[in-house]
Structure formats: structure tokens, C-alpha cells
mmCIF file of C-alpha atoms in Angstrom:
data_model
loop_
_atom_site.group_PDB
_atom_site.id
_atom_site.type_symbol
_atom_site.label_atom_id
_atom_site.label_comp_id
_atom_site.label_asym_id
_atom_site.label_seq_id
_atom_site.Cartn_x
_atom_site.Cartn_y
_atom_site.Cartn_z
ATOM 1 C CA MET A 1 21.133 -12.191 -12.340
ATOM 2 C CA PHE A 2 17.265 -10.892 -12.460
ATOM 3 C CA ALA A 3 16.435 -12.231 -8.892
ATOM 4 C CA ARG A 4 19.674 -10.319 -7.565
ATOM 5 C CA SER A 5 19.247 -7.193 -9.361
ATOM 6 C CA ALA A 6 15.515 -6.915 -8.705
ATOM 7 C CA ALA A 7 16.135 -7.737 -5.021
ATOM 8 C CA ARG A 8 18.394 -4.912 -4.789
ATOM 9 C CA SER A 9 16.322 -2.522 -6.402
ATOM 10 C CA LEU A 10 13.406 -3.185 -4.029
ATOM 11 C CA VAL A 11 15.362 -3.551 -0.729
ATOM 12 C CA THR A 12 18.458 -1.481 -0.782
ATOM 13 C CA PRO A 13 18.016 1.967 0.729
ATOM 14 C CA ALA A 14 19.867 5.173 0.067
ATOM 15 C CA ARG A 15 22.371 4.205 2.732
ATOM 16 C CA GLN A 16 23.492 0.656 2.848
ATOM 17 C CA PHE A 17 21.859 -1.406 5.767
ATOM 18 C CA SER A 18 23.270 -4.777 6.411
ATOM 19 C CA SER A 19 20.876 -7.688 6.701
ATOM 20 C CA SER A 20 23.390 -9.912 8.168
ATOM 21 C CA ALA A 21 22.078 -9.189 11.681
ATOM 22 C CA ALA A 22 18.030 -9.029 10.155
ATOM 23 C CA ARG A 23 15.566 -10.399 12.581
ATOM 24 C CA GLN A 24 13.581 -13.376 11.760
ATOM 25 C CA SER A 25 10.274 -12.133 9.761
ATOM 26 C CA LYS A 26 7.468 -13.988 8.745
ATOM 27 C CA VAL A 27 5.468 -12.086 5.999
ATOM 28 C CA THR A 28 1.934 -13.533 5.136
ATOM 29 C CA VAL A 29 0.005 -12.710 1.780
ATOM 30 C CA LEU A 30 -3.652 -12.913 1.808
ATOM 31 C CA GLY A 31 -4.788 -13.344 -1.645
ATOM 32 C CA ALA A 32 -1.715 -14.644 -3.020
ATOM 33 C CA GLY A 33 -3.066 -16.822 -5.945
ATOM 34 C CA GLY A 34 -4.530 -13.612 -7.778
ATOM 35 C CA GLY A 35 -3.124 -10.933 -10.113
ATOM 36 C CA ILE A 36 -1.454 -8.978 -7.543
ATOM 37 C CA GLY A 37 -0.787 -11.606 -5.181
ATOM 38 C CA GLN A 38 1.322 -13.880 -7.271
ATOM 39 C CA PRO A 39 3.892 -11.132 -8.681
ATOM 40 C CA LEU A 40 3.921 -9.712 -5.113
ATOM 41 C CA SER A 41 4.630 -13.170 -3.481
ATOM 42 C CA LEU A 42 7.774 -13.682 -6.131
ATOM 43 C CA LEU A 43 8.998 -10.357 -5.301
ATOM 44 C CA LEU A 44 8.974 -10.740 -1.875
ATOM 45 C CA LYS A 45 10.793 -13.941 -1.972
ATOM 46 C CA LEU A 46 13.426 -11.829 -3.399
ATOM 47 C CA ASN A 47 13.459 -9.646 0.032
ATOM 48 C CA PRO A 48 16.406 -10.673 2.298
ATOM 49 C CA TYR A 49 14.367 -9.566 5.463
ATOM 50 C CA VAL A 50 11.812 -12.214 4.512
ATOM 51 C CA THR A 51 12.589 -15.322 6.313
ATOM 52 C CA GLU A 52 9.275 -17.135 5.956
ATOM 53 C CA LEU A 53 6.624 -16.446 3.318
ATOM 54 C CA SER A 54 3.279 -17.711 3.965
ATOM 55 C CA LEU A 55 0.856 -17.623 1.000
ATOM 56 C CA TYR A 56 -3.005 -18.011 1.417
ATOM 57 C CA ASP A 57 -5.999 -17.631 -0.914
ATOM 58 C CA ILE A 58 -9.403 -19.298 -1.487
ATOM 59 C CA ARG A 59 -7.884 -21.207 -4.444
ATOM 60 C CA GLY A 60 -4.375 -21.784 -6.010
ATOM 61 C CA ALA A 61 -2.146 -20.648 -3.186
ATOM 62 C CA PRO A 62 -0.282 -24.010 -2.585
ATOM 63 C CA GLY A 63 0.613 -23.739 -6.163
ATOM 64 C CA VAL A 64 1.765 -20.308 -6.229
ATOM 65 C CA ALA A 65 4.032 -21.054 -2.964
ATOM 66 C CA ALA A 66 5.425 -24.372 -4.776
ATOM 67 C CA ASP A 67 6.257 -22.240 -7.711
ATOM 68 C CA VAL A 68 7.687 -19.390 -5.987
ATOM 69 C CA SER A 69 9.555 -21.863 -3.348
ATOM 70 C CA HIS A 70 11.904 -22.800 -6.123
ATOM 71 C CA VAL A 71 13.559 -19.270 -6.449
ATOM 72 C CA ASP A 72 17.178 -19.638 -5.095
ATOM 73 C CA THR A 73 16.679 -17.243 -1.975
ATOM 74 C CA LYS A 74 17.054 -18.339 1.412
ATOM 75 C CA SER A 75 13.385 -17.918 2.764
ATOM 76 C CA GLU A 76 11.060 -20.521 3.441
ATOM 77 C CA VAL A 77 7.657 -20.608 1.408
ATOM 78 C CA HIS A 78 4.459 -22.208 2.709
ATOM 79 C CA GLY A 79 1.081 -22.291 0.854
ATOM 80 C CA TYR A 80 -2.290 -22.691 2.506
ATOM 81 C CA PRO A 81 -5.696 -23.378 1.114
ATOM 82 C CA ALA A 82 -8.873 -21.762 1.746
ATOM 83 C CA ASP A 83 -9.555 -23.654 5.208
ATOM 84 C CA LYS A 84 -6.100 -23.050 6.574
ATOM 85 C CA LEU A 85 -6.230 -19.176 7.446
ATOM 86 C CA ASP A 86 -5.510 -19.487 10.761
ATOM 87 C CA GLN A 87 -2.225 -21.607 9.957
ATOM 88 C CA ALA A 88 -1.353 -19.044 7.468
ATOM 89 C CA LEU A 89 -1.347 -16.315 9.970
ATOM 90 C CA ASP A 90 -0.110 -17.858 13.007
ATOM 91 C CA GLY A 91 3.090 -16.214 13.973
ATOM 92 C CA THR A 92 3.128 -13.528 11.464
ATOM 93 C CA ASP A 93 4.887 -10.190 11.593
ATOM 94 C CA VAL A 94 3.515 -8.600 8.638
ATOM 95 C CA VAL A 95 0.517 -9.242 6.619
ATOM 96 C CA VAL A 96 -0.244 -7.980 3.065
ATOM 97 C CA ILE A 97 -3.651 -7.941 1.756
ATOM 98 C CA PRO A 98 -4.015 -7.698 -1.924
ATOM 99 C CA ALA A 99 -7.174 -9.996 -1.928
ATOM 100 C CA GLY A 100 -10.418 -8.948 -3.468
ATOM 101 C CA VAL A 101 -11.659 -8.391 -7.121
ATOM 102 C CA PRO A 102 -9.933 -6.199 -9.749
ATOM 103 C CA ARG A 103 -11.494 -3.335 -11.512
ATOM 104 C CA LYS A 104 -13.007 -3.642 -14.679
ATOM 105 C CA PRO A 105 -13.629 -0.900 -17.622
ATOM 106 C CA GLY A 106 -16.113 1.631 -16.392
ATOM 107 C CA MET A 107 -15.607 0.533 -12.857
ATOM 108 C CA THR A 108 -14.619 2.859 -10.001
ATOM 109 C CA ARG A 109 -12.589 1.998 -6.774
ATOM 110 C CA ASP A 110 -15.820 2.384 -5.066
ATOM 111 C CA ASP A 111 -17.844 0.223 -7.323
ATOM 112 C CA LEU A 112 -15.850 -2.508 -5.695
ATOM 113 C CA PHE A 113 -16.962 -1.786 -2.401
ATOM 114 C CA ASN A 114 -19.484 -4.204 -1.592
ATOM 115 C CA THR A 115 -17.603 -7.317 -2.787
ATOM 116 C CA ASN A 116 -13.995 -6.290 -1.210
ATOM 117 C CA ALA A 117 -15.478 -4.816 1.827
ATOM 118 C CA SER A 118 -16.686 -7.934 3.147
ATOM 119 C CA ILE A 119 -13.653 -9.965 2.194
ATOM 120 C CA VAL A 120 -11.479 -7.546 3.745
ATOM 121 C CA ARG A 121 -13.617 -7.490 6.957
ATOM 122 C CA ASP A 122 -13.385 -11.373 7.313
ATOM 123 C CA LEU A 123 -9.593 -11.605 6.741
ATOM 124 C CA ALA A 124 -9.136 -8.705 9.261
ATOM 125 C CA THR A 125 -11.257 -10.430 11.861
ATOM 126 C CA ALA A 126 -9.047 -13.647 11.532
ATOM 127 C CA ILE A 127 -5.814 -11.486 11.784
ATOM 128 C CA ALA A 128 -7.007 -9.645 14.846
ATOM 129 C CA ARG A 129 -7.957 -13.237 16.539
ATOM 130 C CA VAL A 130 -4.487 -14.900 15.393
ATOM 131 C CA SER A 131 -1.992 -12.368 15.200
ATOM 132 C CA PRO A 132 -3.330 -9.195 16.610
ATOM 133 C CA LYS A 133 0.273 -7.558 16.766
ATOM 134 C CA ALA A 134 0.807 -8.316 13.153
ATOM 135 C CA LYS A 135 1.580 -5.049 10.944
ATOM 136 C CA VAL A 136 -1.320 -5.015 8.516
ATOM 137 C CA LEU A 137 -0.663 -3.623 4.607
ATOM 138 C CA VAL A 138 -4.024 -3.045 2.860
ATOM 139 C CA ILE A 139 -3.704 -2.899 -0.743
ATOM 140 C CA SER A 140 -7.426 -3.996 -1.255
ATOM 141 C CA ASN A 141 -9.459 -1.136 -3.098
ATOM 142 C CA PRO A 142 -11.104 0.730 -2.279
ATOM 143 C CA VAL A 143 -8.207 1.699 0.345
ATOM 144 C CA ASN A 144 -9.799 4.987 1.638
ATOM 145 C CA SER A 145 -12.454 2.660 2.824
ATOM 146 C CA THR A 146 -10.919 -0.938 3.339
ATOM 147 C CA VAL A 147 -8.271 0.726 5.968
ATOM 148 C CA PRO A 148 -11.231 2.240 7.946
ATOM 149 C CA ILE A 149 -12.774 -1.262 7.933
ATOM 150 C CA VAL A 150 -9.634 -3.244 9.201
ATOM 151 C CA SER A 151 -9.082 -0.523 11.910
ATOM 152 C CA ALA A 152 -12.789 -0.658 12.944
ATOM 153 C CA VAL A 153 -12.674 -4.465 13.296
ATOM 154 C CA PHE A 154 -9.258 -4.511 15.338
ATOM 155 C CA GLU A 155 -11.276 -1.705 17.544
ATOM 156 C CA LYS A 156 -13.974 -4.041 17.842
ATOM 157 C CA ALA A 157 -11.877 -6.812 18.905
ATOM 158 C CA GLY A 158 -10.080 -4.862 21.401
ATOM 159 C CA VAL A 159 -6.651 -4.891 19.994
ATOM 160 C CA TYR A 160 -6.468 -1.927 17.955
ATOM 161 C CA ASP A 161 -3.015 -0.323 17.515
ATOM 162 C CA PRO A 162 -3.252 2.626 14.931
ATOM 163 C CA ALA A 163 0.658 2.453 14.447
ATOM 164 C CA HIS A 164 0.082 -1.138 12.780
ATOM 165 C CA ILE A 165 -2.320 -0.497 10.332
ATOM 166 C CA PHE A 166 -1.310 1.108 6.706
ATOM 167 C CA GLY A 167 -3.094 1.766 3.455
ATOM 168 C CA VAL A 168 -0.466 0.935 0.455
ATOM 169 C CA THR A 169 -0.666 4.122 -1.573
ATOM 170 C CA THR A 170 2.878 3.486 -3.039
ATOM 171 C CA LEU A 171 1.622 3.090 -6.550
ATOM 172 C CA ASP A 172 0.662 6.724 -6.537
ATOM 173 C CA VAL A 173 4.262 7.846 -5.644
ATOM 174 C CA VAL A 174 5.586 5.118 -8.269
ATOM 175 C CA ARG A 175 3.423 6.664 -10.905
ATOM 176 C CA ALA A 176 4.149 10.351 -9.934
ATOM 177 C CA GLN A 177 7.863 9.947 -9.942
ATOM 178 C CA ARG A 178 7.521 7.775 -13.262
ATOM 179 C CA PHE A 179 5.219 10.366 -15.086
ATOM 180 C CA LEU A 180 7.165 13.423 -13.770
ATOM 181 C CA ALA A 181 10.473 11.942 -14.942
ATOM 182 C CA GLY A 182 8.712 11.570 -18.304
ATOM 183 C CA VAL A 183 7.848 15.271 -18.280
ATOM 184 C CA ALA A 184 11.160 16.338 -17.118
ATOM 185 C CA GLY A 185 13.599 14.269 -18.946
ATOM 186 C CA THR A 186 15.015 12.649 -15.472
ATOM 187 C CA ASP A 187 15.533 9.353 -13.988
ATOM 188 C CA PRO A 188 12.485 8.157 -11.995
ATOM 189 C CA LYS A 189 14.816 7.387 -9.027
ATOM 190 C CA ASP A 190 16.176 10.905 -9.003
ATOM 191 C CA THR A 191 12.700 12.438 -9.273
ATOM 192 C CA PRO A 192 11.240 11.921 -5.776
ATOM 193 C CA VAL A 193 7.367 13.035 -5.078
ATOM 194 C CA THR A 194 5.259 12.970 -2.027
ATOM 195 C CA VAL A 195 1.679 12.056 -2.981
ATOM 196 C CA VAL A 196 -0.918 12.720 0.021
ATOM 197 C CA GLY A 197 -4.440 12.592 0.677
ATOM 198 C CA GLY A 198 -6.138 9.228 -0.100
ATOM 199 C CA HIS A 199 -5.923 6.336 -3.094
ATOM 200 C CA SER A 200 -8.666 7.256 -5.568
ATOM 201 C CA GLY A 201 -9.150 9.694 -8.087
ATOM 202 C CA ALA A 202 -9.306 13.038 -6.784
ATOM 203 C CA THR A 203 -8.398 12.275 -3.400
ATOM 204 C CA ILE A 204 -4.776 11.488 -4.755
ATOM 205 C CA VAL A 205 -2.854 15.108 -4.386
ATOM 206 C CA PRO A 206 0.640 14.894 -5.803
ATOM 207 C CA LEU A 207 2.896 17.615 -4.274
ATOM 208 C CA LEU A 208 5.001 18.452 -7.389
ATOM 209 C CA SER A 209 6.066 21.894 -6.024
ATOM 210 C CA GLN A 210 7.904 19.953 -3.316
ATOM 211 C CA THR A 211 10.306 18.605 -5.907
ATOM 212 C CA PRO A 212 12.821 20.334 -7.939
ATOM 213 C CA HIS A 213 11.779 18.848 -11.094
ATOM 214 C CA GLY A 214 8.189 19.579 -10.529
ATOM 215 C CA LYS A 215 8.279 23.242 -9.510
ATOM 216 C CA GLY A 216 8.787 24.106 -13.426
ATOM 217 C CA VAL A 217 6.064 22.390 -14.620
ATOM 218 C CA THR A 218 2.925 24.563 -15.104
ATOM 219 C CA GLY A 219 0.008 25.264 -17.323
ATOM 220 C CA GLU A 220 -1.740 22.300 -19.241
ATOM 221 C CA VAL A 221 1.213 20.305 -18.877
ATOM 222 C CA TYR A 222 0.842 20.391 -15.166
ATOM 223 C CA LYS A 223 -3.090 19.656 -15.331
ATOM 224 C CA LYS A 224 -2.483 16.796 -17.597
ATOM 225 C CA LEU A 225 0.312 15.244 -15.314
ATOM 226 C CA VAL A 226 -1.783 15.532 -12.235
ATOM 227 C CA HIS A 227 -4.867 13.849 -14.026
ATOM 228 C CA ARG A 228 -2.566 11.376 -14.952
ATOM 229 C CA ILE A 229 -1.001 10.555 -11.632
ATOM 230 C CA GLN A 230 -4.663 10.484 -10.161
ATOM 231 C CA PHE A 231 -6.397 8.396 -12.819
ATOM 232 C CA GLY A 232 -3.347 6.505 -14.041
ATOM 233 C CA GLY A 233 -5.243 3.141 -13.140
ATOM 234 C CA ASP A 234 -7.702 3.896 -15.724
ATOM 235 C CA GLU A 235 -4.990 3.666 -18.423
ATOM 236 C CA VAL A 236 -4.328 -0.234 -17.321
ATOM 237 C CA VAL A 237 -7.809 -1.042 -17.191
ATOM 238 C CA GLN A 238 -8.684 0.113 -20.479
ATOM 239 C CA ALA A 239 -5.649 -1.338 -21.987
ATOM 240 C CA LYS A 240 -6.273 -4.715 -20.393
ATOM 241 C CA ASP A 241 -9.715 -4.418 -22.100
ATOM 242 C CA GLY A 242 -11.774 -6.456 -19.153
ATOM 243 C CA ALA A 243 -8.915 -8.574 -18.264
ATOM 244 C CA GLY A 244 -8.155 -6.857 -15.150
ATOM 245 C CA SER A 245 -6.504 -3.696 -13.631
ATOM 246 C CA ALA A 246 -2.991 -2.770 -12.328
ATOM 247 C CA THR A 247 -1.472 -5.953 -11.145
ATOM 248 C CA LEU A 248 2.183 -5.888 -11.819
ATOM 249 C CA SER A 249 2.794 -2.309 -11.053
ATOM 250 C CA MET A 250 0.801 -2.645 -7.765
ATOM 251 C CA ALA A 251 2.604 -5.794 -6.921
ATOM 252 C CA TYR A 252 6.177 -3.829 -7.180
ATOM 253 C CA ALA A 253 4.620 -1.013 -5.261
ATOM 254 C CA GLY A 254 3.288 -3.453 -2.581
ATOM 255 C CA ALA A 255 6.725 -5.121 -2.407
ATOM 256 C CA ARG A 256 8.420 -1.894 -2.175
ATOM 257 C CA PHE A 257 6.277 -0.564 0.604
ATOM 258 C CA THR A 258 6.514 -3.925 2.321
ATOM 259 C CA GLY A 259 10.405 -3.604 1.949
ATOM 260 C CA ASP A 260 10.521 -0.250 3.604
ATOM 261 C CA LEU A 261 8.657 -1.268 6.468
ATOM 262 C CA LEU A 262 10.980 -4.542 7.254
ATOM 263 C CA ARG A 263 13.911 -2.016 6.956
ATOM 264 C CA ALA A 264 12.599 0.041 9.857
ATOM 265 C CA ILE A 265 11.386 -3.137 11.797
ATOM 266 C CA ASN A 266 14.988 -4.222 11.497
ATOM 267 C CA GLY A 267 16.217 -0.858 13.075
ATOM 268 C CA GLU A 268 17.058 1.250 10.148
ATOM 269 C CA LYS A 269 16.499 5.016 10.851
ATOM 270 C CA GLY A 270 14.881 7.540 8.586
ATOM 271 C CA VAL A 271 12.473 5.362 6.395
ATOM 272 C CA VAL A 272 10.123 7.712 5.579
ATOM 273 C CA THR A 273 7.297 7.125 2.732
ATOM 274 C CA PRO A 274 3.832 8.106 2.227
ATOM 275 C CA THR A 275 1.269 5.783 3.585
ATOM 276 C CA PHE A 276 -2.587 5.966 4.312
ATOM 277 C CA VAL A 277 -2.997 5.610 8.131
ATOM 278 C CA LYS A 278 -4.600 7.102 11.275
ATOM 279 C CA SER A 279 -3.829 10.431 11.149
ATOM 280 C CA PRO A 280 -4.367 13.692 13.309
ATOM 281 C CA LEU A 281 -3.436 16.207 10.148
ATOM 282 C CA PHE A 282 -7.454 16.596 9.664
ATOM 283 C CA ALA A 283 -8.905 15.002 12.352
ATOM 284 C CA ASP A 284 -10.460 18.252 13.546
ATOM 285 C CA GLN A 285 -12.575 18.146 10.022
ATOM 286 C CA GLY A 286 -13.692 14.744 10.724
ATOM 287 C CA ILE A 287 -11.201 13.078 8.724
ATOM 288 C CA ASP A 288 -9.122 10.423 10.708
ATOM 289 C CA PHE A 289 -7.305 8.634 8.163
ATOM 290 C CA PHE A 290 -4.773 10.237 5.524
ATOM 291 C CA SER A 291 -1.872 9.543 3.393
ATOM 292 C CA SER A 292 1.265 11.693 3.936
ATOM 293 C CA ASN A 293 4.959 11.080 4.569
ATOM 294 C CA VAL A 294 5.165 8.833 7.598
ATOM 295 C CA GLU A 295 8.244 7.779 9.298
ATOM 296 C CA LEU A 296 8.533 3.871 9.878
ATOM 297 C CA GLY A 297 10.021 2.271 12.841
ATOM 298 C CA PRO A 298 10.244 -1.115 14.761
ATOM 299 C CA ASN A 299 6.398 -0.620 15.917
ATOM 300 C CA GLY A 300 5.169 0.612 12.458
ATOM 301 C CA VAL A 301 4.337 4.352 12.518
ATOM 302 C CA ALA A 302 6.858 6.038 14.423
ATOM 303 C CA LYS A 303 5.913 9.805 13.285
ATOM 304 C CA ILE A 304 3.529 11.528 10.841
ATOM 305 C CA HIS A 305 4.938 14.343 9.145
ATOM 306 C CA PRO A 306 2.903 17.584 8.174
ATOM 307 C CA LEU A 307 2.318 18.434 4.646
ATOM 308 C CA GLY A 308 4.567 21.338 4.362
ATOM 309 C CA GLN A 309 4.117 24.422 1.937
ATOM 310 C CA LEU A 310 1.574 23.780 -0.625
ATOM 311 C CA SER A 311 1.381 25.773 -3.872
ATOM 312 C CA LYS A 312 -2.112 27.345 -4.775
ATOM 313 C CA GLU A 313 -2.950 24.555 -7.195
ATOM 314 C CA GLU A 314 -2.160 22.036 -4.592
ATOM 315 C CA GLU A 315 -4.333 23.771 -2.091
ATOM 316 C CA GLU A 316 -7.188 23.341 -4.619
ATOM 317 C CA LEU A 317 -6.524 19.750 -4.929
ATOM 318 C CA LEU A 318 -6.674 19.199 -1.236
ATOM 319 C CA ALA A 319 -9.886 21.261 -1.301
ATOM 320 C CA ALA A 320 -11.448 18.693 -3.700
ATOM 321 C CA CYS A 321 -9.653 15.626 -2.189
ATOM 322 C CA LEU A 322 -11.072 16.251 1.581
ATOM 323 C CA PRO A 323 -14.833 15.868 1.458
ATOM 324 C CA GLU A 324 -14.388 12.957 -1.042
ATOM 325 C CA LEU A 325 -11.971 11.282 1.222
ATOM 326 C CA LYS A 326 -14.283 11.822 4.489
ATOM 327 C CA LYS A 327 -17.344 10.150 2.481
ATOM 328 C CA ASN A 328 -14.893 7.302 1.457
ATOM 329 C CA ILE A 329 -13.903 6.924 5.366
ATOM 330 C CA GLU A 330 -17.392 7.239 6.597
ATOM 331 C CA LYS A 331 -18.489 4.376 4.338
ATOM 332 C CA GLY A 332 -15.943 1.778 5.596
ATOM 333 C CA LYS A 333 -16.771 2.526 9.168
ATOM 334 C CA LYS A 334 -20.474 2.520 8.635
ATOM 335 C CA PHE A 335 -19.964 -1.067 6.761
ATOM 336 C CA VAL A 336 -18.464 -2.544 10.006
ATOM 337 C CA GLN A 337 -21.048 -0.870 12.255
ATOM 338 C CA GLN A 338 -23.672 -2.527 10.450
ATOM 339 C CA SER A 339 -22.147 -5.976 10.129
#
């Protein structure tokens, strides 16, 4: 019963869309043995659009695959050890990357850079070589830097298509909906919030004025709500007391975005969600990656939507976001140039 209801919550759109004619979709998880990768793999096993699930990690992936493969859904599951990366990627349509080290108390996402940047670069190099047309969904932090890293690697390899590379910022949206619903006394599913900018701290800009339940939130309540959305990850890091960061909620968010993309790949129209992509919105300020509402299609990014009207407070949040985001992006690009 859990598997069926969980699957429905992650893949059922507002308008019913039949999966009876769904195309074959191979999804590969790189980092499947980790704290995000294991629950993410389980949730993807529940998605009817996934026909083959390929799980890879430097350790533990075959065991995770054996475990997940027993779940009674139709998709086939295969696990690959450290020396079988190319086999894991062969013929894949979508690659989800949660690989890397988690945050610990006192660490920022930027503190993760030196370790995770090289992991993401090496995985991106393999994807560009083996499955250059795959859609790549980057979870590994710091996303503001790792998405530019993946993009630069693909560009270096001569196979870059900006419509195919996504930073998964869905957890910011999930938190915004949950936290606003708590303030407004509503159901999160009836409390949509667009979150733009980047995926760390002050670069996260929730557009509360654009949702009916957010318009009435003002003063100190507004400030606390925005801060909680921006720094919600710290709550989890502190509560886990050194044992990790937001893994379960991130796995849910990653599965949700993967499900959105698979629906669009299968031909569903009107799938719109925030994601961190190559974007023209602030390119004139030297910021060529940005998260905003993006319409997804069979080829990945179909249309990048403008931000719409912002409140005075949101304009201030955006002004604080942009210089920080620019530094994060440049750091990722510089890392590849120096590699």
C-alpha cells in the first residue's frame, strides 16, 4: 500500500497522464549507496516511467540494487561497483547525481567544494564520453558551482547542450511550501511557491508575494519564514548532530524533479518547475546560470519563464542573491579551467 500511494504522490500530475504508452526510460543514479542515493533509488523504483534503474557508487551499489530490486514494481534494477561506471551509464536517458560528501555542523555548502567539485567533474567526464545526450540532474552541493562544472566539462568535450543539464533546487520549493503552509494553516499541496536564484543561503529567493497564501505574510513572521526557507538545511544538519545533512527530504525532492522531467520526456505538456539551468535572465550581469520556473519538454529545457512582478522585499533578496551567485558560478568554471 505504501509503495502504491508513494508512487502516486511522486508521479501523478494535476491532470491525469496515462503511463500505458510511456517510452522506455533508463535512469542512472551516481552515488546510489549514500544517504541521499539509497532513498532516492527506492523512490525512483516506484516511478512507472522508469523502466530500468542503474545504480552506481564507489561502494555498496550492488547491495542497494539487490535490495531495491525486490520492490514489486515493473522496472529492472542493476547495481555497479566502482570500476563499472561506463556500464552503469551506457544507454541511459537520465543521470541523477547525489554523489559526494554531506555537510556537517559548521560547514557551508561552499566548504564542500574542494571534495565534491572533483567528484562531480570526474562523473561528468564519464557521462560526456559514454552518454552525451543524457539529461543530467545535479544534486551534489554546492549546486551553484557544480552545475557550471558539469556544463564546462560537457563544453570541453564538445557535447554541451544547455537544455540537458539541471541543478535540482526542488528541496527549496518543498521547504517553502511546507513552511508557508505551517504559517498559513493550509495544506502544502495547495500552497505553491516559486523559489528562484540559487541553492544556498542568501541565493535562495522565495517569491511569496506570487502565491495567495504568501501575500499576507509580513513583518517578523515574513523575515523568519524567508530565513527558514533559505537556511532550512541547517536545521537538519544541527539536529543530526554530525551524522549527516538533509538526505531523506532531498531524496524526495530529487525523485519529484526526476518524475517531472520524465513526465515531460513522455510528452506531457505544461510541466513547469523551478530548476537551476543555463539562463538568459541575468546573463547581462555575468550570471549565466539561474533557477527560475522552467517548462520541461522532451528535450529537457523547453522554456525559461521570467520572474514576474516582485515585491520590494523580494527585490532586496534578489539584490543580495546575485553577487553571491555570480561568485559561486565563477568558482565552478574556474575549477574546470584549472583542471
